[in-house]
Amino acid sequence: KNEVEQSPQNLTAQEGEFITINCSYSVGISALHWLQQHPGGGIVSLFMLSSGKKKHGRLIATINIQEKHSSLHITASHPRDSAVYICAVDRGGSNYKLTFGKGTLLTVNP
Amino acid sequence: NAGVTQTPKFQVLKTGQSMTLQCAQDMNHEYMSWYRQDPGMGLRLIHYSVGAGITDQGEVPNGYNVSRSTTEDFPLRLLSAAPSQTSVYFCASSYRVKGELFFGEGSRLTVL
C-alpha cells in the first residue's frame, strides 16, 4: 500500500461545480503539500499546511492530522482549473524526502 | 527573479551516452532537489541538497550523480544513459529545508 493515496484518480466536472480531492496518508507527518500540474506543464505549489485550513482565492485546503487526511476544495470550478493535483507529505524530523501521491486528474468542462 | 531554471527542456540520448541536466535558482534557496516523473507513478526523489557542499540520495539515485558547489546550481549527471532513464525530470528548490517548493519547468529526456 502506498504511503500517500489520492482519490479520485480522475474527476470530471462541469464549470461552476464544487470540487473535492482527497489525500490520505499512513505515516506521521510534519507538513503536507498540494501541487498543481497543467498538462505538459510545470508544477506549482498551491499550499503547504500542517494543521487546520488555508484558503487562496477559490482554493481551500484542509488537513486533519488525527485522521491522516487532507482535502483540496475548488469552489466555482473553471476550465482553467483542469490539471493534475498532487499531494505530498513531509515526514518531518531529519527526513528531507517528500513522499508523493500519484495525482488526481481534474477536467472541468465548460 | 527567474525562479528555478532547468535546461535543456528536451533531450534525446543514445544508450551509454552521458549528459548533465542543469538546474539554477536565483532565490538564495537552501534546499534543492531532483525528481523524476513517470506515467502512473508519483514524483520520485533522485537526489537532494540541503546546502552548498551537502548532497544526499533519494529514492532512486542509481545511475545519477549530483554536486552542489554553489547555492545557485544543482546539476544532475547521467553517467551512462539507459532506456529506463527515459522520463521527465524536475528540479525544485525551497528557501528553507522544510519550506514551500518551487519547481522548474521540467526536462523531457528520451534514451534510445
PDB file of C-alpha atoms in Angstrom, chain B:
ATOM      1  CA  ASN B   1      13.814  36.772 -10.323  1.00  0.00           C
ATOM      2  CA  ALA B   2      13.877  33.966 -12.881  1.00  0.00           C
ATOM      3  CA  GLY B   3      12.931  31.375 -10.233  1.00  0.00           C
ATOM      4  CA  VAL B   4      14.131  27.843 -10.996  1.00  0.00           C
ATOM      5  CA  THR B   5      15.631  27.391 -14.451  1.00  0.00           C
ATOM      6  CA  GLN B   6      16.168  23.964 -15.970  1.00  0.00           C
ATOM      7  CA  THR B   7      17.993  23.184 -19.191  1.00  0.00           C
ATOM      8  CA  PRO B   8      17.614  21.572 -21.620  1.00  0.00           C
ATOM      9  CA  LYS B   9      13.835  21.228 -21.938  1.00  0.00           C
ATOM     10  CA  PHE B  10      14.142  18.288 -24.319  1.00  0.00           C
ATOM     11  CA  GLN B  11      16.982  15.846 -24.943  1.00  0.00           C
ATOM     12  CA  VAL B  12      17.379  12.606 -26.856  1.00  0.00           C
ATOM     13  CA  LEU B  13      20.288  10.355 -25.963  1.00  0.00           C
ATOM     14  CA  LYS B  14      21.585   7.023 -27.121  1.00  0.00           C
ATOM     15  CA  THR B  15      22.165   4.256 -24.611  1.00  0.00           C
ATOM     16  CA  GLY B  16      25.535   4.698 -22.953  1.00  0.00           C
ATOM     17  CA  GLN B  17      25.853   8.432 -23.560  1.00  0.00           C
ATOM     18  CA  SER B  18      26.323  10.814 -20.660  1.00  0.00           C
ATOM     19  CA  MET B  19      24.774  14.192 -20.119  1.00  0.00           C
ATOM     20  CA  THR B  20      24.086  16.832 -17.498  1.00  0.00           C
ATOM     21  CA  LEU B  21      20.739  18.410 -16.716  1.00  0.00           C
ATOM     22  CA  GLN B  22      21.267  21.903 -15.391  1.00  0.00           C
ATOM     23  CA  CYS B  23      19.281  23.499 -12.587  1.00  0.00           C
ATOM     24  CA  ALA B  24      19.783  27.021 -11.298  1.00  0.00           C
ATOM     25  CA  GLN B  25      17.822  29.161  -8.875  1.00  0.00           C
ATOM     26  CA  ASP B  26      18.261  32.842  -8.078  1.00  0.00           C
ATOM     27  CA  MET B  27      16.230  32.941  -4.857  1.00  0.00           C
ATOM     28  CA  ASN B  28      19.061  32.031  -2.463  1.00  0.00           C
ATOM     29  CA  HIS B  29      17.265  28.809  -1.602  1.00  0.00           C
ATOM     30  CA  GLU B  30      18.900  26.406   0.800  1.00  0.00           C
ATOM     31  CA  TYR B  31      17.220  23.213  -0.370  1.00  0.00           C
ATOM     32  CA  MET B  32      17.380  21.838  -3.916  1.00  0.00           C
ATOM     33  CA  SER B  33      16.205  18.510  -5.256  1.00  0.00           C
ATOM     34  CA  TRP B  34      15.768  16.447  -8.402  1.00  0.00           C
ATOM     35  CA  TYR B  35      12.714  14.307  -9.182  1.00  0.00           C
ATOM     36  CA  ARG B  36      11.684  12.078 -11.999  1.00  0.00           C
ATOM     37  CA  GLN B  37       8.092  11.707 -13.124  1.00  0.00           C
ATOM     38  CA  ASP B  38       6.931   8.585 -14.923  1.00  0.00           C
ATOM     39  CA  PRO B  39       3.429   7.671 -16.170  1.00  0.00           C
ATOM     40  CA  GLY B  40       1.311   6.076 -13.448  1.00  0.00           C
ATOM     41  CA  MET B  41       3.807   6.870 -10.720  1.00  0.00           C
ATOM     42  CA  GLY B  42       4.176   9.774  -8.374  1.00  0.00           C
ATOM     43  CA  LEU B  43       7.169  12.051  -8.421  1.00  0.00           C
ATOM     44  CA  ARG B  44      10.210  10.216  -7.103  1.00  0.00           C
ATOM     45  CA  LEU B  45      13.179  11.865  -5.455  1.00  0.00           C
ATOM     46  CA  ILE B  46      16.548  11.187  -7.081  1.00  0.00           C
ATOM     47  CA  HIS B  47      18.951  13.356  -5.056  1.00  0.00           C
ATOM     48  CA  TYR B  48      18.697  16.385  -2.849  1.00  0.00           C
ATOM     49  CA  SER B  49      20.893  19.010  -1.222  1.00  0.00           C
ATOM     50  CA  VAL B  50      20.379  20.996   1.977  1.00  0.00           C
ATOM     51  CA  GLY B  51      23.135  23.478   1.198  1.00  0.00           C
ATOM     52  CA  ALA B  52      26.313  24.069  -0.797  1.00  0.00           C
ATOM     53  CA  GLY B  53      28.645  21.105  -0.460  1.00  0.00           C
ATOM     54  CA  ILE B  54      25.952  18.825   1.009  1.00  0.00           C
ATOM     55  CA  THR B  55      24.094  16.242  -1.073  1.00  0.00           C
ATOM     56  CA  ASP B  56      22.273  13.016  -0.309  1.00  0.00           C
ATOM     57  CA  GLN B  57      20.432  10.240  -2.097  1.00  0.00           C
ATOM     58  CA  GLY B  58      16.707   9.999  -2.567  1.00  0.00           C
ATOM     59  CA  GLU B  59      14.561   7.010  -3.518  1.00  0.00           C
ATOM     60  CA  VAL B  60      16.007   6.325  -6.973  1.00  0.00           C
ATOM     61  CA  PRO B  61      19.642   7.536  -7.074  1.00  0.00           C
ATOM     62  CA  ASN B  62      21.207   4.755  -9.155  1.00  0.00           C
ATOM     63  CA  GLY B  63      22.684   5.980 -12.427  1.00  0.00           C
ATOM     64  CA  TYR B  64      22.689   9.642 -11.373  1.00  0.00           C
ATOM     65  CA  ASN B  65      25.260  11.917  -9.764  1.00  0.00           C
ATOM     66  CA  VAL B  66      24.885  15.385  -8.309  1.00  0.00           C
ATOM     67  CA  SER B  67      27.063  18.095  -6.840  1.00  0.00           C
ATOM     68  CA  ARG B  68      26.334  21.413  -5.182  1.00  0.00           C
ATOM     69  CA  SER B  69      29.369  23.658  -5.398  1.00  0.00           C
ATOM     70  CA  THR B  70      27.320  26.865  -5.154  1.00  0.00           C
ATOM     71  CA  THR B  71      23.986  27.783  -3.572  1.00  0.00           C
ATOM     72  CA  GLU B  72      22.537  28.571  -7.001  1.00  0.00           C
ATOM     73  CA  ASP B  73      23.359  25.469  -9.059  1.00  0.00           C
ATOM     74  CA  PHE B  74      22.473  21.804  -8.685  1.00  0.00           C
ATOM     75  CA  PRO B  75      23.306  19.818 -11.835  1.00  0.00           C
ATOM     76  CA  LEU B  76      22.159  16.233 -12.347  1.00  0.00           C
ATOM     77  CA  ARG B  77      24.543  13.957 -14.263  1.00  0.00           C
ATOM     78  CA  LEU B  78      23.588  10.804 -16.083  1.00  0.00           C
ATOM     79  CA  LEU B  79      26.757   8.764 -16.258  1.00  0.00           C
ATOM     80  CA  SER B  80      25.745   6.141 -18.847  1.00  0.00           C
ATOM     81  CA  ALA B  81      22.188   6.639 -20.040  1.00  0.00           C
ATOM     82  CA  ALA B  82      19.805   3.680 -20.126  1.00  0.00           C
ATOM     83  CA  PRO B  83      16.301   3.417 -21.647  1.00  0.00           C
ATOM     84  CA  SER B  84      14.936   3.088 -18.085  1.00  0.00           C
ATOM     85  CA  GLN B  85      16.026   6.696 -17.522  1.00  0.00           C
ATOM     86  CA  THR B  86      13.551   7.949 -20.123  1.00  0.00           C
ATOM     87  CA  SER B  87      11.425  10.283 -18.047  1.00  0.00           C
ATOM     88  CA  VAL B  88      10.518  13.860 -17.257  1.00  0.00           C
ATOM     89  CA  TYR B  89      12.886  15.394 -14.735  1.00  0.00           C
ATOM     90  CA  PHE B  90      12.026  18.236 -12.385  1.00  0.00           C
ATOM     91  CA  CYS B  91      14.309  20.318 -10.261  1.00  0.00           C
ATOM     92  CA  ALA B  92      12.820  22.016  -7.196  1.00  0.00           C
ATOM     93  CA  SER B  93      14.075  24.349  -4.500  1.00  0.00           C
ATOM     94  CA  SER B  94      12.840  25.885  -1.273  1.00  0.00           C
ATOM     95  CA  TYR B  95      14.057  28.725   0.926  1.00  0.00           C
ATOM     96  CA  ARG B  96      14.411  26.515   3.942  1.00  0.00           C
ATOM     97  CA  VAL B  97      14.731  22.778   4.101  1.00  0.00           C
ATOM     98  CA  LYS B  98      11.089  22.286   5.041  1.00  0.00           C
ATOM     99  CA  GLY B  99       9.541  25.080   3.018  1.00  0.00           C
ATOM    100  CA  GLU B 100       7.279  25.650   0.047  1.00  0.00           C
ATOM    101  CA  LEU B 101       8.707  24.112  -3.105  1.00  0.00           C
ATOM    102  CA  PHE B 102       9.402  25.978  -6.337  1.00  0.00           C
ATOM    103  CA  PHE B 103       9.727  23.778  -9.422  1.00  0.00           C
ATOM    104  CA  GLY B 104      11.488  24.208 -12.721  1.00  0.00           C
ATOM    105  CA  GLU B 105       9.569  23.666 -15.957  1.00  0.00           C
ATOM    106  CA  GLY B 106      10.866  20.149 -16.424  1.00  0.00           C
ATOM    107  CA  SER B 107      13.237  18.384 -18.812  1.00  0.00           C
ATOM    108  CA  ARG B 108      11.939  15.593 -21.033  1.00  0.00           C
ATOM    109  CA  LEU B 109      14.654  13.005 -21.629  1.00  0.00           C
ATOM    110  CA  THR B 110      14.395  10.134 -24.079  1.00  0.00           C
ATOM    111  CA  VAL B 111      17.041   7.417 -24.121  1.00  0.00           C
ATOM    112  CA  LEU B 112      17.037   5.238 -27.236  1.00  0.00           C
TER     113      LEU B 112
END
